[in-house]
Coordinates of N, CA and C in Angstrom, one line a residue:
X15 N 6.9 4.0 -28.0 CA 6.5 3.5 -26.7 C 7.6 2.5 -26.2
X16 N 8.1 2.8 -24.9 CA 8.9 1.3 -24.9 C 8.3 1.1 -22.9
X17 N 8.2 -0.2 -22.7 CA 7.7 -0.5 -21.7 C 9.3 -1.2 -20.6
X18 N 9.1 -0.6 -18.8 CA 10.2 -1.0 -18.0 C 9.5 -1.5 -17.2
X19 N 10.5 -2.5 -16.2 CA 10.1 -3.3 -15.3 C 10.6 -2.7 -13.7
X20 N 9.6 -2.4 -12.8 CA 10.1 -1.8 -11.5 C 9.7 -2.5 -10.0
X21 N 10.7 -3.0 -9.3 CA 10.4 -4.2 -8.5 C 9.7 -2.9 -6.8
X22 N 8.2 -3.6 -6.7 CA 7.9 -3.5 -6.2 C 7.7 -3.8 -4.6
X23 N 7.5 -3.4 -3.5 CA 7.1 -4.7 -2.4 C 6.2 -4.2 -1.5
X24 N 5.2 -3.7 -1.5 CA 4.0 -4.6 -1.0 C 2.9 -3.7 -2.2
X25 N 2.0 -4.5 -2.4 CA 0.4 -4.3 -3.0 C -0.4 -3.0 -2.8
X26 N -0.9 -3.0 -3.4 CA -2.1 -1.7 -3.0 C -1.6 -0.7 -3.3
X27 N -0.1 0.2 -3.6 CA -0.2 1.3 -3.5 C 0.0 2.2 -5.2
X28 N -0.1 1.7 -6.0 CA -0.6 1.7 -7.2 C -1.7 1.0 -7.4
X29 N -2.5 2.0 -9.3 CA -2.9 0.4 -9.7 C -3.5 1.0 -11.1
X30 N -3.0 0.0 -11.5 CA -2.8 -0.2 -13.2 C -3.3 0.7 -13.9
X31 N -3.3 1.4 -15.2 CA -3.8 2.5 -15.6 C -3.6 4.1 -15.0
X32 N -2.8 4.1 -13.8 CA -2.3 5.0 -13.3 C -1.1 5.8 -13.8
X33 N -1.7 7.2 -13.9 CA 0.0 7.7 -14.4 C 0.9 7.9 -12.9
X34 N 1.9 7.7 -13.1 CA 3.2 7.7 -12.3 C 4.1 9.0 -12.7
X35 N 4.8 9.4 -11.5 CA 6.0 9.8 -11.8 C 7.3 9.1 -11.7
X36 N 8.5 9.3 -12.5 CA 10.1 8.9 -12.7 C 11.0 9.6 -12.5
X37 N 11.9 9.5 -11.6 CA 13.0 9.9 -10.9 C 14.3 8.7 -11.2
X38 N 15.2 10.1 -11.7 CA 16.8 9.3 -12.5 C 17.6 9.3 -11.4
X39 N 17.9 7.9 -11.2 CA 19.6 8.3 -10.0 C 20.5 7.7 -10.8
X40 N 21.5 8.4 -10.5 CA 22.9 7.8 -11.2 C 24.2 8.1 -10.3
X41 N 24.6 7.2 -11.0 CA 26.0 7.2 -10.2 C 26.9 7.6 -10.7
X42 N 28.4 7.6 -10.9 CA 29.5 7.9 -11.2 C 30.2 6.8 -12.4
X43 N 29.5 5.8 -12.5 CA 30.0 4.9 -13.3 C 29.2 4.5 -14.4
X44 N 28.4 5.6 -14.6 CA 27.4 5.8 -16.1 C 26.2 4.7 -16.3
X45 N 26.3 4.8 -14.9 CA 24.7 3.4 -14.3 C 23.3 4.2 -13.8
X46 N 22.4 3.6 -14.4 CA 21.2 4.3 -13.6 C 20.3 3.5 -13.5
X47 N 19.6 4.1 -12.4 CA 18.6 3.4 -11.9 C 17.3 4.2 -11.5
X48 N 16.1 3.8 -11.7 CA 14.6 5.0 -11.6 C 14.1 4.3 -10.5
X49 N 13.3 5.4 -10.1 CA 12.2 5.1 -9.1 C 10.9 5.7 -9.5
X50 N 9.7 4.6 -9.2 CA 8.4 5.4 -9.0 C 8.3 6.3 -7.9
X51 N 7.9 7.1 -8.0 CA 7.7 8.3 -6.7 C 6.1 8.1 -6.4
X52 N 6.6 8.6 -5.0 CA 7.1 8.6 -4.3 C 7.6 7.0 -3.7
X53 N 8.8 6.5 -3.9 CA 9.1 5.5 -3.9 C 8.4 4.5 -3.4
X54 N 8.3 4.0 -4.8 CA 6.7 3.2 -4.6 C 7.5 1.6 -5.2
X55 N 8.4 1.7 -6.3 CA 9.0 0.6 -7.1 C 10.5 1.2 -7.5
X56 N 11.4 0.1 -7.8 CA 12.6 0.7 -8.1 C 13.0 -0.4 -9.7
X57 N 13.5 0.1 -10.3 CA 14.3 -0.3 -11.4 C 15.4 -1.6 -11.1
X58 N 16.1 -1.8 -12.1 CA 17.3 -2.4 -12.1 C 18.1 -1.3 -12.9
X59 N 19.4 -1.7 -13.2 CA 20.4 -0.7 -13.5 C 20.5 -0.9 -15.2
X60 N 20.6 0.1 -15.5 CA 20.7 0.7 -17.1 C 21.9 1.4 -17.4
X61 N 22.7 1.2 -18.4 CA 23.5 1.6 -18.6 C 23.3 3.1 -19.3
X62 N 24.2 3.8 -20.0 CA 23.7 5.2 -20.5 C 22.6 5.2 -21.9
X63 N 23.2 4.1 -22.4 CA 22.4 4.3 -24.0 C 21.3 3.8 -23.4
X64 N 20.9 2.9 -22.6 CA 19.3 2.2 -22.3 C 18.5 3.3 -21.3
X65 N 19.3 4.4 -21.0 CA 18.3 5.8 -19.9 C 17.0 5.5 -20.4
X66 N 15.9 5.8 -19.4 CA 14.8 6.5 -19.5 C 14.5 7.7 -19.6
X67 N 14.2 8.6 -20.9 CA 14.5 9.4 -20.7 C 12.8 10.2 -20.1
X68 N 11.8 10.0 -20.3 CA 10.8 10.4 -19.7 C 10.6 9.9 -18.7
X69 N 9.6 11.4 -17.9 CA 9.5 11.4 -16.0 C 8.1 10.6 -15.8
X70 N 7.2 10.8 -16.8 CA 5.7 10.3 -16.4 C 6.1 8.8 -17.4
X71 N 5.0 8.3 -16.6 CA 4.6 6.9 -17.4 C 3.3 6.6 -17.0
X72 N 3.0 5.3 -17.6 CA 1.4 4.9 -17.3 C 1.3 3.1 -16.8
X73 N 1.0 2.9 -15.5 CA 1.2 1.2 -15.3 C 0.3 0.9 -16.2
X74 N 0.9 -0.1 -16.7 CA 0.1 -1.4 -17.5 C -0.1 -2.2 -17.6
X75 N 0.6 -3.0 -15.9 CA 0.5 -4.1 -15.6 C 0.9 -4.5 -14.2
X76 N 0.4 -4.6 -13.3 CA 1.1 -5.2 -11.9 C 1.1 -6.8 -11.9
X77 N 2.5 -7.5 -11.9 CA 2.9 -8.6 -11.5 C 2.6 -9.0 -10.5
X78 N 2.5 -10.1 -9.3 CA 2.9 -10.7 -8.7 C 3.4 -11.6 -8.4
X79 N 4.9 -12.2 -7.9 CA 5.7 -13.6 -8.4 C 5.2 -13.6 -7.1
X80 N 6.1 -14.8 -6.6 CA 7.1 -15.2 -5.8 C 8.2 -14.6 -4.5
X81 N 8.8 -13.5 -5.5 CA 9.7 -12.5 -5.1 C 9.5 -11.1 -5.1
X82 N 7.9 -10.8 -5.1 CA 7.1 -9.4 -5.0 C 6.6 -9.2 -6.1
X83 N 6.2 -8.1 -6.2 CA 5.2 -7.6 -7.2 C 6.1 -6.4 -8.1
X84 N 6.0 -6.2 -9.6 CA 6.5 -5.8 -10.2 C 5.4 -5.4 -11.3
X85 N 5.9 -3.8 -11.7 CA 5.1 -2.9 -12.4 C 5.9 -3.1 -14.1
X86 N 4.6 -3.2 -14.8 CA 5.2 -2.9 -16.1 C 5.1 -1.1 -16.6
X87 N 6.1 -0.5 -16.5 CA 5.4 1.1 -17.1 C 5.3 1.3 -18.5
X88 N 4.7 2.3 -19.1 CA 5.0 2.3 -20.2 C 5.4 4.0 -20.3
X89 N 6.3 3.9 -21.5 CA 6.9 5.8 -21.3 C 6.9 5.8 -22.9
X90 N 6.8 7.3 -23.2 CA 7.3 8.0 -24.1 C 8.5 7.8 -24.8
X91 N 9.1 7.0 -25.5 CA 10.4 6.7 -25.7 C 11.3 5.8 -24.8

């Protein structure tokens, strides 16, 4: 199991225990970045070896800071 962090901004449209789907964007310079779909939360950037490689996950935590709300997922690998 390994768990990711995905910066949300506003409330309510997850919630916790929910499965999700994961969408890979990448670029040209062996960076990636996921989104919850329907773009709900977005990632920070990962290099190749740290990919996500699974599409579903499960929230297991909604943050809220300061600087928005942030999902913890958890995935398969």
């Amino acid at each position: 199991m390994r768990q990711d962090r995905f910066k949300m901004e506003r409330e309510g449209l997850v919630e916790e225990g929910q499965e999700v789907e994961i969408s890979e964007r990448s670029a040209v310079t062996g960076q990636y970045t996921y989104l919850v779909e329907p773009s709900i939360a977005m990632s920070g950037i990962y290099r190749t070896s740290e990919r996500i490689l699974a599409r579903k996950g499960i929230i297991r935590k909604i943050e809220k800071t300061d600087k928005g709300f942030y999902l913890l997922v958890e995935t398969e690998g």
